[in-house]
Coordinates of C-alpha atoms in Angstrom, one line a residue:
X1 CA 54.6 -24.7 -80.8
X2 CA 57.1 -27.3 -79.6
X3 CA 55.1 -30.5 -79.7
X4 CA 51.6 -31.8 -79.2
X5 CA 52.8 -33.3 -75.8
X6 CA 53.9 -29.8 -74.7
X7 CA 50.4 -28.4 -75.6
X8 CA 48.7 -31.2 -73.7
X9 CA 50.8 -30.4 -70.6
X10 CA 49.9 -26.7 -70.9
X11 CA 46.2 -27.3 -71.3
X12 CA 46.3 -29.5 -68.2
X13 CA 48.1 -26.8 -66.3
X14 CA 45.6 -24.2 -67.7
X15 CA 42.6 -26.2 -66.4
X16 CA 44.2 -26.6 -63.0
X17 CA 45.3 -22.9 -62.8
X18 CA 43.1 -22.0 -59.9
X19 CA 45.2 -24.1 -57.6
X20 CA 42.4 -26.3 -56.3
X21 CA 42.6 -30.0 -56.8
X22 CA 41.0 -31.1 -60.0
X23 CA 39.8 -34.7 -60.7
X24 CA 42.0 -36.2 -63.4
X25 CA 38.9 -37.8 -65.1
X26 CA 37.4 -34.4 -65.6
X27 CA 40.5 -33.1 -67.4
X28 CA 40.6 -36.4 -69.4
X29 CA 37.0 -36.0 -70.4
X30 CA 37.6 -32.5 -71.8
X31 CA 40.8 -33.5 -73.7
X32 CA 39.3 -36.7 -75.1
X33 CA 35.9 -35.2 -76.0
X34 CA 37.4 -32.3 -77.8
X35 CA 39.8 -34.6 -79.7
X36 CA 43.0 -33.0 -78.5
X37 CA 44.6 -36.2 -77.5
X38 CA 44.2 -40.0 -77.6
X39 CA 44.1 -42.1 -74.5
X40 CA 47.7 -43.4 -74.7
X41 CA 49.2 -40.0 -75.2
X42 CA 47.1 -38.6 -72.4
X43 CA 48.4 -41.2 -69.9
X44 CA 52.0 -40.5 -71.0
X45 CA 51.4 -36.8 -70.6
X46 CA 50.0 -37.3 -67.0
X47 CA 53.1 -39.3 -66.1
X48 CA 55.5 -36.7 -67.5
X49 CA 53.8 -33.7 -66.0
X50 CA 54.0 -35.2 -62.6
X51 CA 57.5 -36.5 -63.0
X52 CA 58.6 -33.0 -64.0
X53 CA 57.1 -31.5 -60.8
X54 CA 54.4 -29.4 -62.5
X55 CA 51.6 -31.1 -60.7
X56 CA 51.1 -33.4 -57.7
X57 CA 48.6 -36.2 -57.8
X58 CA 46.8 -37.8 -54.9
X59 CA 44.4 -40.7 -54.8
X60 CA 41.2 -40.3 -52.8
X61 CA 38.8 -43.2 -52.7
X62 CA 38.8 -44.4 -56.3
X63 CA 39.7 -41.0 -57.9
X64 CA 43.0 -39.3 -58.8
X65 CA 43.3 -35.5 -58.2
X66 CA 45.8 -33.2 -59.7
X67 CA 47.1 -30.1 -58.0
X68 CA 49.3 -27.6 -59.8
X69 CA 52.6 -26.8 -58.1
X70 CA 54.3 -23.4 -57.9
X71 CA 56.6 -24.7 -60.7
X72 CA 53.5 -25.5 -62.7
X73 CA 52.1 -22.0 -62.2
X74 CA 55.4 -20.5 -63.3
X75 CA 55.6 -22.8 -66.4
X76 CA 52.0 -21.9 -67.4
X77 CA 52.8 -18.2 -67.0
X78 CA 55.9 -18.5 -69.2
X79 CA 54.4 -20.7 -71.9
X80 CA 50.7 -19.7 -71.9
X81 CA 51.1 -18.0 -75.2
X82 CA 51.6 -21.4 -76.8
X83 CA 48.0 -22.2 -76.2
X84 CA 45.6 -21.0 -78.8
X85 CA 42.8 -18.7 -77.8
X86 CA 40.3 -21.3 -79.1
X87 CA 41.8 -24.0 -76.7
X88 CA 41.6 -21.7 -73.7
X89 CA 38.0 -20.6 -74.7
X90 CA 36.9 -24.3 -75.0
X91 CA 38.6 -25.1 -71.6
X92 CA 36.9 -22.2 -70.0
X93 CA 33.5 -23.1 -71.4
X94 CA 34.0 -26.7 -70.2
X95 CA 34.9 -25.6 -66.7
X96 CA 31.9 -23.2 -66.7
X97 CA 29.5 -25.9 -67.8
X98 CA 30.8 -28.2 -65.2
X99 CA 31.3 -25.7 -62.4
X100 CA 29.2 -27.4 -59.8
X101 CA 30.7 -30.8 -60.5
X102 CA 34.2 -29.3 -60.3
X103 CA 33.3 -27.5 -57.1
X104 CA 31.9 -30.6 -55.5
X105 CA 35.0 -32.6 -56.6
X106 CA 37.2 -30.1 -54.8
X107 CA 35.1 -29.8 -51.6
X108 CA 34.0 -33.4 -50.9
X109 CA 36.7 -35.7 -49.6
X110 CA 36.5 -39.3 -48.8
X111 CA 39.3 -41.7 -47.8
X112 CA 39.5 -45.2 -46.4
X113 CA 42.0 -46.1 -43.7
X114 CA 42.5 -49.5 -42.2
X115 CA 42.5 -49.5 -38.4
X116 CA 44.7 -51.4 -36.0
X117 CA 41.8 -53.5 -35.0
X118 CA 41.3 -54.9 -38.5
X119 CA 38.3 -52.7 -39.3
X120 CA 38.1 -49.9 -41.8
X121 CA 37.5 -46.2 -41.3
X122 CA 35.7 -44.0 -43.9
X123 CA 37.1 -40.5 -43.3
X124 CA 34.7 -38.0 -44.8
X125 CA 34.9 -34.2 -45.0
X126 CA 33.4 -31.1 -46.7
X127 CA 35.6 -28.1 -47.2
X128 CA 34.9 -24.6 -48.3
X129 CA 37.9 -22.5 -49.3
X130 CA 40.6 -23.2 -46.7
X131 CA 38.2 -24.2 -44.0
X132 CA 36.6 -27.5 -43.1
X133 CA 32.8 -27.4 -42.7
X134 CA 32.4 -30.9 -41.4
X135 CA 34.6 -34.0 -40.7
X136 CA 33.2 -37.4 -40.0
X137 CA 34.9 -40.7 -39.4
X138 CA 32.9 -43.9 -39.5
X139 CA 34.3 -47.3 -38.6
X140 CA 33.0 -50.3 -40.4
X141 CA 33.9 -54.0 -40.4
X142 CA 34.9 -54.4 -44.0
X143 CA 36.5 -52.5 -46.9
X144 CA 33.5 -52.9 -49.2
X145 CA 31.2 -51.1 -46.8
X146 CA 33.8 -48.3 -46.4
X147 CA 34.1 -48.0 -50.2
X148 CA 30.3 -47.7 -50.5
X149 CA 30.2 -45.0 -47.9
X150 CA 32.9 -43.1 -49.7
X151 CA 31.2 -43.5 -53.1
X152 CA 27.9 -42.2 -51.7
X153 CA 29.5 -39.2 -49.8
X154 CA 29.5 -36.7 -52.6
X155 CA 25.7 -37.2 -53.3
X156 CA 24.6 -37.3 -49.7
X157 CA 27.0 -35.0 -47.8
X158 CA 24.7 -31.9 -48.1
X159 CA 21.7 -33.8 -46.6
X160 CA 23.9 -35.2 -43.8
X161 CA 25.4 -31.8 -43.0
X162 CA 21.9 -30.2 -42.9
X163 CA 20.6 -33.0 -40.7
X164 CA 23.4 -32.7 -38.2
X165 CA 23.0 -28.9 -38.0
X166 CA 19.3 -29.2 -37.5
X167 CA 19.6 -31.8 -34.7
X168 CA 22.3 -29.8 -32.9
X169 CA 20.6 -26.4 -33.0

């Protein structure tokens, strides 16, 4: 094995192997809880893995998401043998235990966009696979209100979707 840093990079790629966006805090929770890495090394690893083009990151609301690139997929395929079977088993178990949370992370999107009129727009969506089930934009007078809407979206989107469908059918 090259170095602990290389292993951290591989486990991050391994956890993001399905190609869906994965919340960075979920990956961090796993790595820190299992004792694989300390906080400073983890932040350094995230910076390096993105700089090397293995993942792309994006901010949405107050969360950072990682998406494995084709280069990351190729690197994982090439160096996967460097990960111990125990590490992969633990990562798989973590993802299985947190399957619903991970699925919600990937399918609930919320962003804030300032408007030309000085207001803020909360842009909300629910996706499934490659399709969008619902997209909603709400204009509000201040950023704090837009942030609260975005924060509440993951917990309330199912009820809102069901309510809209019920009222329209």
